[in-house]
Amino acid sequence: MSTTIEEPTSTAPEDAPGGKPIGLGISTALVAGTIIGSGIFTLPAALAAIGPISILGFVVSSIGAMLLALVFSYVARRFPAAGGPYAYAREGFGDFMGFQTVWNYWIGAWVGVAAISVSAVGYLGSLVPALSENRFAQIAVAVTLVMVLTYVATRGLAAGGSLSFVLMILKVVPLLIIGTVGFVAFDAANLGPANLTGSSTMTAIGAAVTLTLFAYIGVESASIPGQAVKNPTVTIPRATLIGTGLAAVVYLLSTVAVFGALPNAQLAASEAPFADAAEAMFGGWAGPAIAVVAVISCIGAMNGLILLAGQMPLAAAKEKLAPKAFGLTNKNAAPAVGLFISGGLAAVMTYFGFGEGGLVEVYTKLLLISTLATLLPYLMVAAAELRYLIVDRQPGPAAGVGLKILVTSLSVLYSIWAMSQAGTEEVYLGFMLFLVGVPLFVVVLRMVGNRSGAGHDITDRAGS
């Protein structure tokens, strides 16, 4: 398999697959909108139990996310292929690892949709108390959200991306207001002791990193549509870096403001820390308003994940590494069958997830499964780019190769470390997902008639 492409010619907008091409604004919205989901609205309470030093842990996570974003920007500049992580892993390590990447990422996407739908119902319950007391109504609302957003995704990338853009604005602006204007309520006395864990500084920071590293899932979002993006070799890297950077700024500013708005003990005990902090900043009306923003944030993240759950298997199906059904497109050039399969599985997972335990338990269980399944593709992309830079890159002068090798190496180490922090049970589950993918790979090859497993040559895809 050839891996010697340096600068492929980008597809012209009118020739881009996937219907009407998407530009920088929508691509950025896919990244920021998918990253900024439900977790940020409850995270300050968990961090408050560690103490203000946990903000340093959040900074470390943010740096790790930017390293991954840089890696995705490097790969997209030379190889803006549809499928993003799948295409990059396949370029570096062949069909089997390409299949494992799309298999794990696809599971992570629709399980993530289920997790966030549960969180959305939780926030809706704070606005409509009757909902929080009726388990059947909670299931119905969660499943309805999944199916409505799945239908929107079948209208094409441009329609789904436009919704992502609107939802991103609706949730980012209020969070930035809290992270800027909200500092008028900041009181350093509320922070309390820096480290409340009783352990060392490094241990406390590590605990905070463990809590926050899951907040940045979505840095790859702009790369998955590939050449359905206008001028992909420029737009995808810019959208990846801008979207991830915007999410990091929103996260850090708003979290610090919340820490200063409430006494640490109150913050640690809060079930809705952003809502409680908003009331302290702006008055009683702000709490319900933040609950509305939280619902919007959940819907935005669900919308992004549903779009991606269709696009990556679509790219694999076109190269005979996924069942043909995932490659079928409708008049809007959307993978409608694949989207409804993914949406249906998310709805089923949502239904069974409500079988036992409260909303928080259901959300946490689903989120950990989703996150671990997504971290493997991140590792594969970083490792594939490191191989390209060290082994496959054509000899000769190249600007910034040393820096790229450093950034990519750090991304590999960060991805491995992040996976190790998920917990023994979750790591075991992730390993089992990988093992299930081994026989499934053979079955898929048989189903699609790809007896060699070679798919199409990578050079054909990059230059098409």
Short mmCIF file of C-alpha atoms in Angstrom, two decimals:
data_model
loop_
_atom_site.label_atom_id
_atom_site.label_comp_id
_atom_site.label_asym_id
_atom_site.label_seq_id
_atom_site.Cartn_x
_atom_site.Cartn_y
_atom_site.Cartn_z
CA MET A 1 0.00 0.00 0.00
CA SER A 2 1.51 3.30 -1.04
CA THR A 3 1.92 5.99 1.60
CA THR A 4 4.05 8.50 -0.26
CA ILE A 5 1.52 11.24 -0.94
CA GLU A 6 2.83 14.68 0.01
CA GLU A 7 0.33 17.27 -1.25
CA PRO A 8 -2.80 15.85 -2.93
CA THR A 9 -4.85 18.11 -5.09
CA SER A 10 -7.98 19.17 -3.24
CA THR A 11 -11.35 18.51 -4.77
CA ALA A 12 -13.17 21.48 -6.22
CA PRO A 13 -16.36 22.38 -4.36
CA GLU A 14 -18.61 21.51 -7.25
CA ASP A 15 -17.06 18.05 -7.45
CA ALA A 16 -17.08 17.35 -3.76
CA PRO A 17 -18.99 14.30 -2.66
CA GLY A 18 -21.86 14.54 -0.25
CA GLY A 19 -24.03 17.18 -1.97
CA LYS A 20 -23.51 20.88 -1.27
CA PRO A 21 -19.97 21.35 0.13
CA ILE A 22 -19.50 22.75 3.63
CA GLY A 23 -17.20 25.63 4.49
CA LEU A 24 -15.10 26.83 7.41
CA GLY A 25 -18.02 28.01 9.56
CA ILE A 26 -19.92 24.74 9.49
CA SER A 27 -16.73 22.67 9.77
CA THR A 28 -15.71 24.64 12.86
CA ALA A 29 -19.21 24.23 14.29
CA LEU A 30 -18.95 20.46 13.85
CA VAL A 31 -15.76 20.45 15.93
CA ALA A 32 -16.73 22.89 18.68
CA GLY A 33 -20.36 21.75 18.73
CA THR A 34 -19.42 18.08 19.13
CA ILE A 35 -16.78 18.77 21.79
CA ILE A 36 -18.94 21.09 23.91
CA GLY A 37 -21.64 18.71 25.06
CA SER A 38 -23.27 17.92 28.38
CA GLY A 39 -20.28 17.21 30.61
CA ILE A 40 -19.14 20.80 31.08
CA PHE A 41 -22.36 21.67 32.93
CA THR A 42 -21.69 19.20 35.76
CA LEU A 43 -17.89 19.05 35.68
CA PRO A 44 -17.17 21.98 38.08
CA ALA A 45 -18.82 20.13 40.97
CA ALA A 46 -16.57 17.10 40.49
CA LEU A 47 -13.49 19.31 40.18
CA ALA A 48 -14.44 21.31 43.28
CA ALA A 49 -14.06 18.15 45.38
CA ILE A 50 -10.38 18.13 44.35
CA GLY A 51 -9.92 21.86 44.89
CA PRO A 52 -8.89 24.84 42.72
CA ILE A 53 -5.71 22.99 41.75
CA SER A 54 -7.97 20.93 39.48
CA ILE A 55 -7.96 23.85 37.05
CA LEU A 56 -4.35 22.92 36.28
CA GLY A 57 -5.55 19.43 35.39
CA PHE A 58 -8.07 20.97 33.01
CA VAL A 59 -5.24 22.95 31.41
CA VAL A 60 -3.27 19.70 30.88
CA SER A 61 -6.30 18.10 29.21
CA SER A 62 -6.70 21.16 27.01
CA ILE A 63 -3.07 20.93 25.93
CA GLY A 64 -3.56 17.24 25.11
CA ALA A 65 -6.61 18.09 23.00
CA MET A 66 -4.69 20.76 21.10
CA LEU A 67 -1.87 18.28 20.43
CA LEU A 68 -4.39 15.88 18.89
CA ALA A 69 -5.95 18.74 16.93
CA LEU A 70 -2.51 19.60 15.52
CA VAL A 71 -2.00 15.98 14.44
CA PHE A 72 -5.34 15.95 12.64
CA SER A 73 -4.40 19.23 10.95
CA TYR A 74 -1.07 17.75 9.77
CA VAL A 75 -2.74 14.72 8.21
CA ALA A 76 -5.58 16.70 6.64
CA ARG A 77 -3.16 19.05 4.87
CA ARG A 78 -1.54 16.23 2.93
CA PHE A 79 -4.41 13.76 2.81
CA PRO A 80 -7.98 15.19 3.15
CA ALA A 81 -9.75 11.87 2.65
CA ALA A 82 -13.36 11.15 3.59
CA GLY A 83 -13.59 9.16 6.80
CA GLY A 84 -10.99 11.11 8.76
CA PRO A 85 -9.54 8.79 11.45
CA TYR A 86 -10.52 5.70 9.45
CA ALA A 87 -8.76 6.88 6.30
CA TYR A 88 -5.66 8.01 8.19
CA ALA A 89 -5.34 4.73 10.12
CA ARG A 90 -5.82 2.72 6.93
CA GLU A 91 -3.15 4.74 5.16
CA GLY A 92 -0.67 4.06 7.92
CA PHE A 93 -1.43 0.49 8.96
CA GLY A 94 -3.60 -1.12 6.28
CA ASP A 95 -7.12 -2.43 6.00
CA PHE A 96 -7.34 -4.27 9.32
CA MET A 97 -6.49 -1.26 11.48
CA GLY A 98 -8.61 0.92 9.22
CA PHE A 99 -11.55 -1.39 9.90
CA GLN A 100 -10.84 -1.48 13.65
CA THR A 101 -10.80 2.32 13.67
CA VAL A 102 -14.17 2.71 11.96
CA TRP A 103 -15.64 -0.13 14.05
CA ASN A 104 -14.60 1.41 17.37
CA TYR A 105 -15.39 4.98 16.35
CA TRP A 106 -18.83 4.04 15.03
CA ILE A 107 -19.73 2.34 18.32
CA GLY A 108 -18.38 5.30 20.27
CA ALA A 109 -20.49 7.71 18.20
CA TRP A 110 -23.90 6.11 18.59
CA VAL A 111 -23.32 5.14 22.23
CA GLY A 112 -22.30 8.76 22.80
CA VAL A 113 -25.57 9.90 21.24
CA ALA A 114 -27.44 7.67 23.69
CA ALA A 115 -25.45 9.04 26.65
CA ILE A 116 -26.06 12.66 25.74
CA SER A 117 -29.77 12.06 25.12
CA VAL A 118 -30.00 10.85 28.72
CA SER A 119 -28.25 14.01 29.91
CA ALA A 120 -30.60 16.18 27.84
CA VAL A 121 -33.59 14.54 29.52
CA GLY A 122 -32.03 15.27 32.90
CA TYR A 123 -31.75 18.99 32.15
CA LEU A 124 -35.26 19.05 30.69
CA GLY A 125 -36.48 17.49 33.93
CA SER A 126 -35.19 20.50 35.86
CA LEU A 127 -37.40 22.71 33.66
CA VAL A 128 -40.40 20.35 33.62
CA PRO A 129 -40.53 18.59 37.01
CA ALA A 130 -43.21 16.14 35.85
CA LEU A 131 -40.69 14.71 33.37
CA SER A 132 -38.19 13.86 36.09
CA GLU A 133 -40.82 11.77 37.89
CA ASN A 134 -41.94 9.69 34.90
CA ARG A 135 -39.46 7.11 33.58
CA PHE A 136 -41.60 6.27 30.52
CA ALA A 137 -41.77 9.94 29.53
CA GLN A 138 -38.00 10.24 29.96
CA ILE A 139 -37.41 7.31 27.61
CA ALA A 140 -39.91 8.68 25.08
CA VAL A 141 -38.30 12.13 25.03
CA ALA A 142 -34.76 10.74 24.76
CA VAL A 143 -35.64 8.38 21.91
CA THR A 144 -37.59 11.13 20.11
CA LEU A 145 -34.57 13.44 20.25
CA VAL A 146 -32.39 10.73 18.72
CA MET A 147 -34.79 10.00 15.88
CA VAL A 148 -35.54 13.65 15.03
CA LEU A 149 -31.83 14.47 14.79
CA THR A 150 -31.25 11.33 12.74
CA TYR A 151 -33.89 12.54 10.28
CA VAL A 152 -32.20 15.96 10.09
CA ALA A 153 -28.91 14.21 9.26
CA THR A 154 -30.57 12.48 6.29
CA ARG A 155 -31.16 15.93 4.78
CA GLY A 156 -27.44 16.06 4.01
CA LEU A 157 -24.22 17.43 5.47
CA ALA A 158 -25.10 21.03 4.70
CA ALA A 159 -28.44 20.84 6.54
CA GLY A 160 -27.04 18.98 9.54
CA GLY A 161 -23.97 21.20 9.60
CA SER A 162 -26.09 24.34 9.49
CA LEU A 163 -28.03 23.11 12.52
CA SER A 164 -24.69 22.48 14.28
CA PHE A 165 -23.63 26.06 13.53
CA VAL A 166 -26.82 27.56 14.99
CA LEU A 167 -26.70 25.35 18.08
CA MET A 168 -23.01 26.12 18.62
CA ILE A 169 -23.75 29.86 18.73
CA LEU A 170 -26.69 29.34 21.09
CA LYS A 171 -24.57 27.45 23.62
CA VAL A 172 -21.16 29.08 23.26
CA VAL A 173 -22.36 32.67 23.72
CA PRO A 174 -24.00 32.10 27.16
CA LEU A 175 -20.97 30.13 28.35
CA LEU A 176 -18.65 32.92 27.24
CA ILE A 177 -20.84 35.43 29.07
CA ILE A 178 -20.41 33.40 32.25
CA GLY A 179 -16.67 33.18 31.55
CA THR A 180 -16.30 36.95 31.04
CA VAL A 181 -19.11 39.10 32.48
CA GLY A 182 -19.62 36.49 35.19
CA PHE A 183 -16.26 37.39 36.69
CA VAL A 184 -17.96 40.38 38.37
CA ALA A 185 -19.14 37.85 40.97
CA PHE A 186 -15.69 36.30 41.35
CA ASP A 187 -14.53 36.14 44.98
CA ALA A 188 -11.12 34.60 45.66
CA ALA A 189 -12.32 33.66 49.15
CA ASN A 190 -14.68 31.15 47.54
CA LEU A 191 -11.79 29.12 46.19
CA GLY A 192 -10.65 27.75 49.53
CA PRO A 193 -7.57 25.50 49.91
CA ALA A 194 -5.87 24.64 46.63
CA ASN A 195 -5.73 20.87 47.22
CA LEU A 196 -8.53 19.16 49.14
CA THR A 197 -7.56 15.57 48.34
CA GLY A 198 -4.98 15.08 51.09
CA SER A 199 -2.61 13.63 48.48
CA SER A 200 0.30 15.17 46.60
CA THR A 201 -0.07 18.02 44.14
CA MET A 202 0.74 15.79 41.16
CA THR A 203 -1.78 13.16 42.28
CA ALA A 204 -4.49 15.80 42.60
CA ILE A 205 -3.69 17.23 39.17
CA GLY A 206 -3.75 13.71 37.71
CA ALA A 207 -7.19 13.09 39.22
CA ALA A 208 -8.45 16.29 37.61
CA VAL A 209 -7.01 15.29 34.23
CA THR A 210 -8.84 11.97 34.50
CA LEU A 211 -12.13 13.81 34.99
CA THR A 212 -11.57 16.31 32.19
CA LEU A 213 -9.83 14.39 29.41
CA PHE A 214 -13.19 13.00 28.24
CA ALA A 215 -14.48 16.55 27.64
CA TYR A 216 -12.60 16.93 24.35
CA ILE A 217 -14.00 14.04 22.33
CA GLY A 218 -14.78 15.53 18.92
CA VAL A 219 -11.48 17.10 17.83
CA GLU A 220 -11.59 14.90 14.70
CA SER A 221 -15.03 16.04 13.54
CA ALA A 222 -13.96 18.33 10.68
CA SER A 223 -11.79 15.63 9.09
CA ILE A 224 -14.52 13.01 8.65
CA PRO A 225 -16.46 14.62 5.74
CA GLY A 226 -13.10 14.81 3.88
CA GLN A 227 -13.44 16.29 0.40
CA ALA A 228 -17.09 17.16 0.98
CA VAL A 229 -15.48 20.25 2.55
CA LYS A 230 -14.57 23.28 0.46
CA ASN A 231 -10.80 23.48 -0.09
CA PRO A 232 -10.25 20.62 2.42
CA THR A 233 -6.46 20.90 2.72
CA VAL A 234 -6.95 24.39 4.17
CA THR A 235 -10.42 24.31 5.71
CA ILE A 236 -10.13 21.08 7.71
CA PRO A 237 -6.90 22.02 9.56
CA ARG A 238 -8.21 25.51 10.30
CA ALA A 239 -11.58 24.26 11.51
CA THR A 240 -9.92 21.60 13.69
CA LEU A 241 -7.63 24.07 15.42
CA ILE A 242 -10.18 26.89 15.71
CA GLY A 243 -12.95 24.60 16.97
CA THR A 244 -10.75 22.86 19.55
CA GLY A 245 -9.22 26.15 20.65
CA LEU A 246 -12.67 27.74 21.02
CA ALA A 247 -13.87 24.83 23.13
CA ALA A 248 -10.78 25.07 25.35
CA VAL A 249 -11.28 28.81 25.90
CA VAL A 250 -14.96 28.34 26.73
CA TYR A 251 -14.22 25.45 29.08
CA LEU A 252 -11.43 27.13 31.03
CA LEU A 253 -12.93 30.63 31.32
CA SER A 254 -16.38 29.44 32.37
CA THR A 255 -15.05 26.86 34.84
CA VAL A 256 -12.77 29.38 36.58
CA ALA A 257 -15.68 31.86 36.78
CA VAL A 258 -17.92 29.22 38.36
CA PHE A 259 -15.20 28.37 40.90
CA GLY A 260 -15.08 32.00 41.99
CA ALA A 261 -18.84 32.53 42.11
CA LEU A 262 -19.71 29.90 44.74
CA PRO A 263 -18.04 28.74 47.97
CA ASN A 264 -16.12 25.56 47.25
CA ALA A 265 -18.19 23.40 49.62
CA GLN A 266 -21.43 24.56 47.98
CA LEU A 267 -20.01 24.01 44.51
CA ALA A 268 -18.86 20.47 45.32
CA ALA A 269 -22.37 19.59 46.59
CA SER A 270 -24.21 21.16 43.66
CA GLU A 271 -26.11 18.98 41.16
CA ALA A 272 -26.30 21.90 38.71
CA PRO A 273 -23.14 23.97 39.32
CA PHE A 274 -23.48 26.21 36.26
CA ALA A 275 -27.10 27.00 37.06
CA ASP A 276 -26.29 27.76 40.71
CA ALA A 277 -23.33 29.92 39.71
CA ALA A 278 -25.41 31.77 37.11
CA GLU A 279 -27.97 32.64 39.79
CA ALA A 280 -25.19 33.99 42.00
CA MET A 281 -23.86 36.04 39.06
CA PHE A 282 -27.04 37.38 37.49
CA GLY A 283 -30.04 36.55 39.70
CA GLY A 284 -32.72 33.90 40.00
CA TRP A 285 -33.75 34.00 36.34
CA ALA A 286 -30.34 32.79 35.19
CA GLY A 287 -30.61 29.27 36.63
CA PRO A 288 -33.46 28.11 34.36
CA ALA A 289 -31.82 29.95 31.46
CA ILE A 290 -28.65 27.90 31.89
CA ALA A 291 -30.75 24.72 31.98
CA VAL A 292 -32.09 25.71 28.55
CA VAL A 293 -28.53 26.28 27.33
CA ALA A 294 -27.56 22.84 28.66
CA VAL A 295 -30.37 21.21 26.65
CA ILE A 296 -29.24 23.10 23.54
CA SER A 297 -25.67 21.99 24.18
CA CYS A 298 -26.75 18.35 24.41
CA ILE A 299 -28.74 18.57 21.17
CA GLY A 300 -25.78 20.18 19.40
CA ALA A 301 -23.38 17.44 20.50
CA MET A 302 -25.89 14.73 19.54
CA ASN A 303 -26.34 16.29 16.11
CA GLY A 304 -22.60 16.29 15.48
CA LEU A 305 -22.13 12.69 16.58
CA ILE A 306 -25.06 11.46 14.48
CA LEU A 307 -23.58 13.11 11.39
CA LEU A 308 -20.20 11.52 12.06
CA ALA A 309 -21.76 8.10 12.76
CA GLY A 310 -22.99 8.14 9.17
CA GLN A 311 -20.01 9.68 7.41
CA MET A 312 -17.18 7.40 8.59
CA PRO A 313 -18.90 4.07 7.74
CA LEU A 314 -19.89 5.66 4.41
CA ALA A 315 -16.21 6.15 3.53
CA ALA A 316 -15.37 2.60 4.62
CA ALA A 317 -18.27 1.12 2.64
CA LYS A 318 -17.08 2.84 -0.54
CA GLU A 319 -13.76 1.04 -0.08
CA LYS A 320 -15.31 -2.37 0.66
CA LEU A 321 -14.47 -2.31 4.35
CA ALA A 322 -18.02 -1.93 5.68
CA PRO A 323 -21.36 -3.51 4.73
CA LYS A 324 -22.82 -2.08 1.52
CA ALA A 325 -25.86 -0.68 3.34
CA PHE A 326 -23.66 1.97 4.97
CA GLY A 327 -22.62 3.20 1.52
CA LEU A 328 -26.16 3.77 0.20
CA THR A 329 -27.00 7.45 -0.18
CA ASN A 330 -30.28 9.29 -0.78
CA LYS A 331 -31.06 12.26 -3.05
CA ASN A 332 -29.33 14.53 -0.53
CA ALA A 333 -26.14 12.43 -0.84
CA ALA A 334 -26.60 11.45 2.82
CA PRO A 335 -25.97 7.84 3.99
CA ALA A 336 -29.61 7.47 5.02
CA VAL A 337 -29.56 3.71 5.66
CA GLY A 338 -26.40 3.93 7.75
CA LEU A 339 -27.78 6.91 9.67
CA PHE A 340 -30.99 5.10 10.54
CA ILE A 341 -29.03 2.01 11.60
CA SER A 342 -26.86 4.16 13.87
CA GLY A 343 -29.82 6.18 15.14
CA GLY A 344 -31.82 3.03 15.77
CA LEU A 345 -29.01 1.47 17.78
CA ALA A 346 -28.63 4.70 19.77
CA ALA A 347 -32.37 4.66 20.49
CA VAL A 348 -32.23 1.01 21.61
CA MET A 349 -29.19 1.72 23.80
CA THR A 350 -31.06 4.68 25.32
CA TYR A 351 -34.10 2.51 26.05
CA PHE A 352 -32.13 -0.26 27.75
CA GLY A 353 -29.90 2.24 29.51
CA PHE A 354 -32.91 3.43 31.47
CA GLY A 355 -33.52 -0.09 32.73
CA GLU A 356 -31.87 0.51 36.08
CA GLY A 357 -30.17 3.25 38.02
CA GLY A 358 -30.65 7.00 37.99
CA LEU A 359 -29.90 9.37 35.15
CA VAL A 360 -26.40 10.11 36.41
CA GLU A 361 -25.50 6.41 36.58
CA VAL A 362 -26.93 5.75 33.12
CA TYR A 363 -25.14 8.76 31.64
CA THR A 364 -21.78 7.87 33.21
CA LYS A 365 -21.93 4.24 32.08
CA LEU A 366 -22.75 5.12 28.48
CA LEU A 367 -20.25 7.99 28.34
CA LEU A 368 -17.32 5.84 29.46
CA ILE A 369 -18.10 3.23 26.80
CA SER A 370 -18.31 5.93 24.14
CA THR A 371 -15.14 7.70 25.18
CA LEU A 372 -12.93 4.62 25.36
CA ALA A 373 -14.17 3.43 21.96
CA THR A 374 -13.21 6.81 20.51
CA LEU A 375 -9.76 7.01 22.07
CA LEU A 376 -8.45 4.05 20.04
CA PRO A 377 -9.03 5.87 16.72
CA TYR A 378 -7.16 8.88 18.14
CA LEU A 379 -4.21 6.67 19.00
CA MET A 380 -4.27 5.07 15.53
CA VAL A 381 -4.24 8.46 13.78
CA ALA A 382 -1.35 9.79 15.88
CA ALA A 383 0.64 6.57 15.41
CA ALA A 384 -0.04 6.57 11.64
CA GLU A 385 1.17 10.15 11.31
CA LEU A 386 4.28 9.34 13.35
CA ARG A 387 5.01 6.44 11.01
CA TYR A 388 4.58 8.70 8.00
CA LEU A 389 6.93 11.35 9.40
CA ILE A 390 9.66 8.89 10.42
CA VAL A 391 9.35 6.04 7.90
CA ASP A 392 7.30 6.96 4.84
CA ARG A 393 8.00 10.66 4.27
CA GLN A 394 9.98 11.32 1.11
CA PRO A 395 13.58 12.40 1.80
CA GLY A 396 14.47 16.03 1.38
CA PRO A 397 13.95 19.32 3.23
CA ALA A 398 10.57 19.85 4.85
CA ALA A 399 9.58 22.74 7.09
CA GLY A 400 8.91 21.91 10.73
CA VAL A 401 9.38 18.13 10.52
CA GLY A 402 11.13 17.99 13.90
CA LEU A 403 8.29 19.90 15.57
CA LYS A 404 5.70 17.67 13.91
CA ILE A 405 7.48 14.55 15.16
CA LEU A 406 7.54 15.99 18.69
CA VAL A 407 3.85 16.96 18.64
CA THR A 408 2.82 13.61 17.17
CA SER A 409 4.94 11.63 19.64
CA LEU A 410 3.39 13.51 22.54
CA SER A 411 -0.07 12.82 21.08
CA VAL A 412 0.66 9.09 20.95
CA LEU A 413 1.79 9.11 24.58
CA TYR A 414 -1.18 11.23 25.64
CA SER A 415 -3.67 8.91 23.91
CA ILE A 416 -2.19 5.81 25.58
CA TRP A 417 -2.16 7.51 28.95
CA ALA A 418 -5.73 8.76 28.52
CA MET A 419 -6.94 5.25 27.74
CA SER A 420 -5.19 3.92 30.84
CA GLN A 421 -7.06 6.42 33.00
CA ALA A 422 -10.50 5.12 32.03
CA GLY A 423 -10.53 2.42 34.70
CA THR A 424 -9.86 -1.34 34.70
CA GLU A 425 -13.40 -2.37 33.74
CA GLU A 426 -13.59 0.16 30.92
CA VAL A 427 -10.15 -0.75 29.53
CA TYR A 428 -11.20 -4.42 29.56
CA LEU A 429 -14.37 -3.52 27.64
CA GLY A 430 -12.34 -1.57 25.09
CA PHE A 431 -10.04 -4.54 24.59
CA MET A 432 -13.06 -6.81 24.07
CA LEU A 433 -14.43 -4.41 21.42
CA PHE A 434 -11.12 -4.71 19.59
CA LEU A 435 -11.18 -8.51 19.80
CA VAL A 436 -14.76 -8.67 18.50
CA GLY A 437 -13.57 -6.61 15.54
CA VAL A 438 -11.14 -9.39 14.49
CA PRO A 439 -13.70 -11.97 13.30
CA LEU A 440 -16.07 -9.19 12.27
CA PHE A 441 -13.41 -7.94 9.85
CA VAL A 442 -13.39 -11.32 8.13
CA VAL A 443 -17.19 -11.44 8.02
CA VAL A 444 -17.41 -7.98 6.45
CA LEU A 445 -14.82 -8.87 3.80
CA ARG A 446 -16.90 -11.91 2.92
CA MET A 447 -20.15 -9.89 2.81
CA VAL A 448 -18.82 -7.25 0.44
CA GLY A 449 -16.79 -9.61 -1.72
CA ASN A 450 -13.44 -8.07 -0.76
CA ARG A 451 -11.50 -11.32 -0.62
CA SER A 452 -8.08 -9.70 -0.46
CA GLY A 453 -9.00 -7.06 2.08
CA ALA A 454 -7.10 -4.58 -0.02
CA GLY A 455 -9.93 -2.21 -0.83
CA HIS A 456 -8.93 0.56 -3.20
CA ASP A 457 -5.38 1.82 -3.40
CA ILE A 458 -4.72 4.78 -1.14
CA THR A 459 -3.26 6.81 -3.97
CA ASP A 460 -6.47 6.49 -5.94
CA ARG A 461 -8.46 7.89 -3.05
CA ALA A 462 -6.14 10.78 -2.35
CA GLY A 463 -6.02 11.93 -5.91
CA SER A 464 -9.68 11.37 -6.79
#
